[in-house]
Amino acid sequence: MSEFKISKRLCTAASYVRDGAVVADIGTDHAYLPIYLMLNGRVKGAYASDINKGPIDRANENIKKYGLENKIITRVISGLDDIEKYSPTDIVICGMGGELIIKILENSPYIRQNHVRLILQPMTHVELVREYLQNGFYAIAENVVFEDEKIYQVLCLQYDGGFHALTKVEQELGKINIENHTCEFELLLNSTIAKNQKRLDGLRLGGQDTSEIENYIQELEKLR
């Protein structure tokens, strides 16, 4: 086992990559995730891309440092453009806003194959990502990560073409996360309640209708 270390957030994402996979790390930045997976013998191939040249330059420096030049392909490219050329089985998108992740996924027919696994870590609007993916994708796993005073959600999904309806609470917190109810989930739940309570207070000050958000907070409170 390699001593190469990655963040808890990336380590959680890496744990959902299947052994023997061909992994694609989209928006790779330093290529830490594919390097980690390759050094630990977890994957048989790796592809790392970013829309900007700077991150790929940094990625190439790290790849060379660990002698993986012939193991990890890098490209300066937008999203999942031309991804079919590399035939990845597991696609990782970490550290982007939820709306950008949706845009990337919308533009890629490749992901709509039942052998392709998506591993996503939206920085914002995770509820929009789940709402979008409930049409065609089912969740294999989910997790909540607390690191550097921040809360992250990591999603693992696969395509089956079906519709997997989620409630508003499930879109925001994750059906599997709710079922597992870890200590980290408690932090996420409390943070979500506090955020919605703040919105409620603002609506009350503005004299607006608060019935919808009050009902939503009640639904969240039931999960405590």
Tab-separated table of N, CA, C and O in Angstrom, residues 71-142:
chain	number	residue	atom	x	y	z
A	71	LYS	N	1.067	5.775	-17.358
A	71	LYS	CA	-0.102	5.159	-16.729
A	71	LYS	C	-1.317	6.078	-16.704
A	71	LYS	O	-2.452	5.603	-16.701
A	72	ILE	N	-1.083	7.400	-16.644
A	72	ILE	CA	-2.183	8.355	-16.525
A	72	ILE	C	-2.163	9.313	-17.713
A	72	ILE	O	-1.173	10.002	-17.951
A	73	ILE	N	-3.243	9.341	-18.464
A	73	ILE	CA	-3.402	10.242	-19.604
A	73	ILE	C	-3.975	11.563	-19.101
A	73	ILE	O	-4.926	11.576	-18.328
A	74	THR	N	-3.419	12.680	-19.543
A	74	THR	CA	-3.962	13.991	-19.171
A	74	THR	C	-4.391	14.753	-20.417
A	74	THR	O	-3.775	14.629	-21.478
A	75	ARG	N	-5.428	15.550	-20.267
A	75	ARG	CA	-5.943	16.345	-21.376
A	75	ARG	C	-6.485	17.681	-20.864
A	75	ARG	O	-7.117	17.740	-19.820
A	76	VAL	N	-6.232	18.746	-21.629
A	76	VAL	CA	-6.892	20.032	-21.398
A	76	VAL	C	-8.149	20.017	-22.256
A	76	VAL	O	-8.080	20.104	-23.487
A	77	ILE	N	-9.279	19.861	-21.611
A	77	ILE	CA	-10.529	19.691	-22.357
A	77	ILE	C	-11.708	20.050	-21.456
A	77	ILE	O	-11.580	20.040	-20.220
A	78	SER	N	-12.826	20.386	-22.042
A	78	SER	CA	-14.008	20.791	-21.282
A	78	SER	C	-14.857	19.586	-20.898
A	78	SER	O	-15.278	18.807	-21.760
A	79	GLY	N	-15.083	19.440	-19.607
A	79	GLY	CA	-16.008	18.420	-19.121
A	79	GLY	C	-15.729	17.024	-19.613
A	79	GLY	O	-14.609	16.520	-19.524
A	80	LEU	N	-16.765	16.410	-20.186
A	80	LEU	CA	-16.661	15.034	-20.672
A	80	LEU	C	-16.530	14.967	-22.188
A	80	LEU	O	-16.811	13.926	-22.790
A	81	ASP	N	-16.084	16.057	-22.803
A	81	ASP	CA	-15.882	16.059	-24.249
A	81	ASP	C	-14.918	14.943	-24.655
A	81	ASP	O	-13.859	14.770	-24.038
A	82	ASP	N	-15.276	14.181	-25.677
A	82	ASP	CA	-14.440	13.103	-26.239
A	82	ASP	C	-14.131	11.994	-25.241
A	82	ASP	O	-13.193	11.221	-25.449
A	83	ILE	N	-14.899	11.889	-24.163
A	83	ILE	CA	-14.593	10.899	-23.130
A	83	ILE	C	-14.674	9.475	-23.667
A	83	ILE	O	-13.971	8.577	-23.191
A	84	GLU	N	-15.515	9.262	-24.676
A	84	GLU	CA	-15.679	7.906	-25.211
A	84	GLU	C	-14.381	7.355	-25.801
A	84	GLU	O	-14.206	6.139	-25.878
A	85	LYS	N	-13.442	8.225	-26.172
A	85	LYS	CA	-12.151	7.767	-26.715
A	85	LYS	C	-11.366	6.955	-25.697
A	85	LYS	O	-10.542	6.113	-26.057
A	86	TYR	N	-11.621	7.215	-24.414
A	86	TYR	CA	-10.827	6.595	-23.350
A	86	TYR	C	-11.589	5.493	-22.608
A	86	TYR	O	-11.017	4.811	-21.769
A	87	SER	N	-12.868	5.345	-22.909
A	87	SER	CA	-13.716	4.267	-22.370
A	87	SER	C	-13.583	4.075	-20.855
A	87	SER	O	-13.374	2.948	-20.387
A	88	PRO	N	-13.728	5.145	-20.070
A	88	PRO	CA	-13.657	4.953	-18.618
A	88	PRO	C	-14.866	4.189	-18.100
A	88	PRO	O	-15.972	4.313	-18.633
A	89	THR	N	-14.659	3.411	-17.069
A	89	THR	CA	-15.766	2.710	-16.420
A	89	THR	C	-16.290	3.504	-15.230
A	89	THR	O	-17.459	3.401	-14.880
A	90	ASP	N	-15.412	4.282	-14.590
A	90	ASP	CA	-15.761	5.044	-13.399
A	90	ASP	C	-15.355	6.500	-13.612
A	90	ASP	O	-14.175	6.785	-13.850
A	91	ILE	N	-16.323	7.405	-13.513
A	91	ILE	CA	-16.083	8.823	-13.772
A	91	ILE	C	-16.249	9.605	-12.471
A	91	ILE	O	-17.293	9.535	-11.819
A	92	VAL	N	-15.204	10.327	-12.098
A	92	VAL	CA	-15.189	11.086	-10.850
A	92	VAL	C	-15.206	12.582	-11.164
A	92	VAL	O	-14.400	13.068	-11.956
A	93	ILE	N	-16.147	13.300	-10.536
A	93	ILE	CA	-16.187	14.763	-10.642
A	93	ILE	C	-16.299	15.319	-9.229
A	93	ILE	O	-17.352	15.226	-8.597
A	94	CYS	N	-15.219	15.871	-8.723
A	94	CYS	CA	-15.174	16.400	-7.357
A	94	CYS	C	-14.847	17.884	-7.363
A	94	CYS	O	-14.099	18.366	-8.225
A	95	GLY	N	-15.386	18.593	-6.385
A	95	GLY	CA	-14.963	19.969	-6.152
A	95	GLY	C	-15.553	21.009	-7.067
A	95	GLY	O	-15.064	22.136	-7.124
A	96	MET	N	-16.611	20.667	-7.802
A	96	MET	CA	-17.284	21.640	-8.660
A	96	MET	C	-18.655	21.963	-8.094
A	96	MET	O	-19.236	21.169	-7.348
A	97	GLY	N	-19.210	23.101	-8.505
A	97	GLY	CA	-20.565	23.443	-8.121
A	97	GLY	C	-21.565	22.487	-8.746
A	97	GLY	O	-21.331	21.943	-9.837
A	98	GLY	N	-22.679	22.285	-8.076
A	98	GLY	CA	-23.677	21.349	-8.561
A	98	GLY	C	-24.232	21.698	-9.924
A	98	GLY	O	-24.447	20.817	-10.771
A	99	GLU	N	-24.452	22.970	-10.181
A	99	GLU	CA	-25.001	23.382	-11.479
A	99	GLU	C	-24.029	23.098	-12.612
A	99	GLU	O	-24.440	22.686	-13.708
A	100	LEU	N	-22.732	23.267	-12.362
A	100	LEU	CA	-21.726	22.952	-13.381
A	100	LEU	C	-21.666	21.445	-13.619
A	100	LEU	O	-21.552	20.991	-14.766
A	101	ILE	N	-21.745	20.661	-12.550
A	101	ILE	CA	-21.746	19.203	-12.702
A	101	ILE	C	-22.922	18.763	-13.571
A	101	ILE	O	-22.768	17.931	-14.480
A	102	ILE	N	-24.098	19.330	-13.315
A	102	ILE	CA	-25.275	18.984	-14.128
A	102	ILE	C	-25.041	19.328	-15.596
A	102	ILE	O	-25.352	18.532	-16.494
A	103	LYS	N	-24.481	20.494	-15.854
A	103	LYS	CA	-24.207	20.914	-17.231
A	103	LYS	C	-23.264	19.937	-17.922
A	103	LYS	O	-23.465	19.565	-19.087
A	104	ILE	N	-22.234	19.497	-17.203
A	104	ILE	CA	-21.277	18.537	-17.764
A	104	ILE	C	-21.961	17.209	-18.080
A	104	ILE	O	-21.767	16.620	-19.147
A	105	LEU	N	-22.806	16.746	-17.159
A	105	LEU	CA	-23.486	15.473	-17.353
A	105	LEU	C	-24.519	15.546	-18.473
A	105	LEU	O	-24.686	14.590	-19.242
A	106	GLU	N	-25.216	16.668	-18.556
A	106	GLU	CA	-26.237	16.850	-19.596
A	106	GLU	C	-25.648	16.715	-20.995
A	106	GLU	O	-26.311	16.229	-21.911
A	107	ASN	N	-24.418	17.155	-21.144
A	107	ASN	CA	-23.778	17.179	-22.464
A	107	ASN	C	-23.074	15.878	-22.821
A	107	ASN	O	-22.339	15.829	-23.809
A	108	SER	N	-23.272	14.820	-22.030
A	108	SER	CA	-22.545	13.574	-22.284
A	108	SER	C	-23.473	12.367	-22.367
A	108	SER	O	-23.900	11.840	-21.341
A	109	PRO	N	-23.755	11.888	-23.584
A	109	PRO	CA	-24.520	10.645	-23.723
A	109	PRO	C	-23.763	9.442	-23.155
A	109	PRO	O	-24.388	8.449	-22.779
A	110	TYR	N	-22.442	9.541	-23.081
A	110	TYR	CA	-21.609	8.408	-22.656
A	110	TYR	C	-21.993	7.888	-21.268
A	110	TYR	O	-21.942	6.676	-21.011
A	111	ILE	N	-22.375	8.777	-20.371
A	111	ILE	CA	-22.655	8.364	-18.989
A	111	ILE	C	-23.919	7.525	-18.885
A	111	ILE	O	-24.134	6.847	-17.879
A	112	ARG	N	-24.753	7.565	-19.924
A	112	ARG	CA	-26.016	6.820	-19.896
A	112	ARG	C	-25.835	5.412	-20.444
A	112	ARG	O	-26.462	5.006	-21.416
A	113	GLN	N	-24.935	4.695	-19.799
A	113	GLN	CA	-24.686	3.289	-20.073
A	113	GLN	C	-24.609	2.586	-18.719
A	113	GLN	O	-24.007	3.109	-17.785
A	114	ASN	N	-25.187	1.408	-18.627
A	114	ASN	CA	-25.315	0.804	-17.299
A	114	ASN	C	-24.022	0.238	-16.732
A	114	ASN	O	-24.008	-0.219	-15.597
A	115	HIS	N	-22.936	0.283	-17.513
A	115	HIS	CA	-21.655	-0.171	-16.952
A	115	HIS	C	-20.813	0.989	-16.421
A	115	HIS	O	-19.755	0.771	-15.830
A	116	VAL	N	-21.284	2.222	-16.620
A	116	VAL	CA	-20.517	3.405	-16.211
A	116	VAL	C	-20.985	3.864	-14.827
A	116	VAL	O	-22.173	4.032	-14.582
A	117	ARG	N	-20.033	4.067	-13.943
A	117	ARG	CA	-20.323	4.536	-12.585
A	117	ARG	C	-19.938	6.007	-12.462
A	117	ARG	O	-18.878	6.426	-12.936
A	118	LEU	N	-20.820	6.793	-11.819
A	118	LEU	CA	-20.536	8.200	-11.541
A	118	LEU	C	-20.235	8.379	-10.061
A	118	LEU	O	-20.967	7.872	-9.211
A	119	ILE	N	-19.159	9.104	-9.770
A	119	ILE	CA	-18.797	9.425	-8.386
A	119	ILE	C	-18.662	10.946	-8.319
A	119	ILE	O	-17.776	11.530	-8.950
A	120	LEU	N	-19.559	11.580	-7.593
A	120	LEU	CA	-19.692	13.030	-7.629
A	120	LEU	C	-19.579	13.629	-6.236
A	120	LEU	O	-20.088	13.069	-5.262
A	121	GLN	N	-18.922	14.786	-6.168
A	121	GLN	CA	-18.831	15.516	-4.901
A	121	GLN	C	-19.098	16.988	-5.199
A	121	GLN	O	-18.185	17.766	-5.437
A	122	PRO	N	-20.385	17.358	-5.224
A	122	PRO	CA	-20.724	18.752	-5.515
A	122	PRO	C	-20.375	19.666	-4.339
A	122	PRO	O	-20.645	19.329	-3.187
A	123	MET	N	-19.824	20.823	-4.649
A	123	MET	CA	-19.507	21.796	-3.609
A	123	MET	C	-20.739	22.616	-3.220
A	123	MET	O	-20.810	23.144	-2.114
A	124	THR	N	-21.691	22.732	-4.145
A	124	THR	CA	-22.918	23.477	-3.898
A	124	THR	C	-24.081	22.744	-4.568
A	124	THR	O	-23.885	21.908	-5.454
A	125	HIS	N	-25.281	23.056	-4.148
A	125	HIS	CA	-26.515	22.588	-4.793
A	125	HIS	C	-26.537	21.084	-5.051
A	125	HIS	O	-26.921	20.630	-6.133
A	126	VAL	N	-26.184	20.325	-4.034
A	126	VAL	CA	-26.255	18.870	-4.171
A	126	VAL	C	-27.694	18.429	-4.437
A	126	VAL	O	-27.934	17.417	-5.114
A	127	GLU	N	-28.661	19.196	-3.931
A	127	GLU	CA	-30.074	18.844	-4.141
A	127	GLU	C	-30.455	18.919	-5.617
A	127	GLU	O	-31.255	18.111	-6.110
A	128	LEU	N	-29.875	19.857	-6.356
A	128	LEU	CA	-30.148	19.963	-7.790
A	128	LEU	C	-29.541	18.786	-8.548
A	128	LEU	O	-30.122	18.293	-9.518
A	129	VAL	N	-28.370	18.362	-8.104
A	129	VAL	CA	-27.713	17.205	-8.736
A	129	VAL	C	-28.571	15.952	-8.559
A	129	VAL	O	-28.811	15.200	-9.513
A	130	ARG	N	-29.042	15.732	-7.336
A	130	ARG	CA	-29.882	14.554	-7.094
A	130	ARG	C	-31.213	14.649	-7.850
A	130	ARG	O	-31.706	13.654	-8.379
A	131	GLU	N	-31.780	15.851	-7.875
A	131	GLU	CA	-33.048	16.029	-8.597
A	131	GLU	C	-32.870	15.695	-10.078
A	131	GLU	O	-33.720	15.026	-10.689
A	132	TYR	N	-31.768	16.135	-10.648
A	132	TYR	CA	-31.493	15.870	-12.061
A	132	TYR	C	-31.250	14.377	-12.305
A	132	TYR	O	-31.791	13.790	-13.245
A	133	LEU	N	-30.476	13.754	-11.450
A	133	LEU	CA	-30.070	12.363	-11.674
A	133	LEU	C	-31.134	11.339	-11.288
A	133	LEU	O	-31.017	10.167	-11.669
A	134	GLN	N	-32.163	11.762	-10.555
A	134	GLN	CA	-33.204	10.794	-10.195
A	134	GLN	C	-33.908	10.248	-11.444
A	134	GLN	O	-34.514	9.177	-11.416
A	135	ASN	N	-33.813	10.973	-12.534
A	135	ASN	CA	-34.379	10.521	-13.804
A	135	ASN	C	-33.311	9.773	-14.604
A	135	ASN	O	-32.565	10.357	-15.366
A	136	GLY	N	-33.203	8.457	-14.338
A	136	GLY	CA	-32.277	7.632	-15.102
A	136	GLY	C	-31.189	6.977	-14.287
A	136	GLY	O	-30.614	5.970	-14.710
A	137	PHE	N	-30.891	7.517	-13.112
A	137	PHE	CA	-29.784	7.006	-12.306
A	137	PHE	C	-30.264	6.592	-10.914
A	137	PHE	O	-31.159	7.201	-10.352
A	138	TYR	N	-29.625	5.575	-10.370
A	138	TYR	CA	-29.936	5.153	-9.007
A	138	TYR	C	-28.674	5.248	-8.147
A	138	TYR	O	-27.554	5.060	-8.642
A	139	ALA	N	-28.858	5.549	-6.878
A	139	ALA	CA	-27.726	5.699	-5.962
A	139	ALA	C	-27.257	4.334	-5.476
A	139	ALA	O	-28.047	3.535	-4.981
A	140	ILE	N	-25.957	4.085	-5.637
A	140	ILE	CA	-25.324	2.869	-5.111
A	140	ILE	C	-24.873	3.117	-3.676
A	140	ILE	O	-25.008	2.266	-2.805
A	141	ALA	N	-24.318	4.294	-3.457
A	141	ALA	CA	-23.784	4.644	-2.136
A	141	ALA	C	-23.757	6.161	-2.003
A	141	ALA	O	-23.763	6.892	-2.999
A	142	GLU	N	-23.736	6.618	-0.761
A	142	GLU	CA	-23.582	8.033	-0.445
A	142	GLU	C	-22.815	8.130	0.862
A	142	GLU	O	-22.825	7.189	1.660
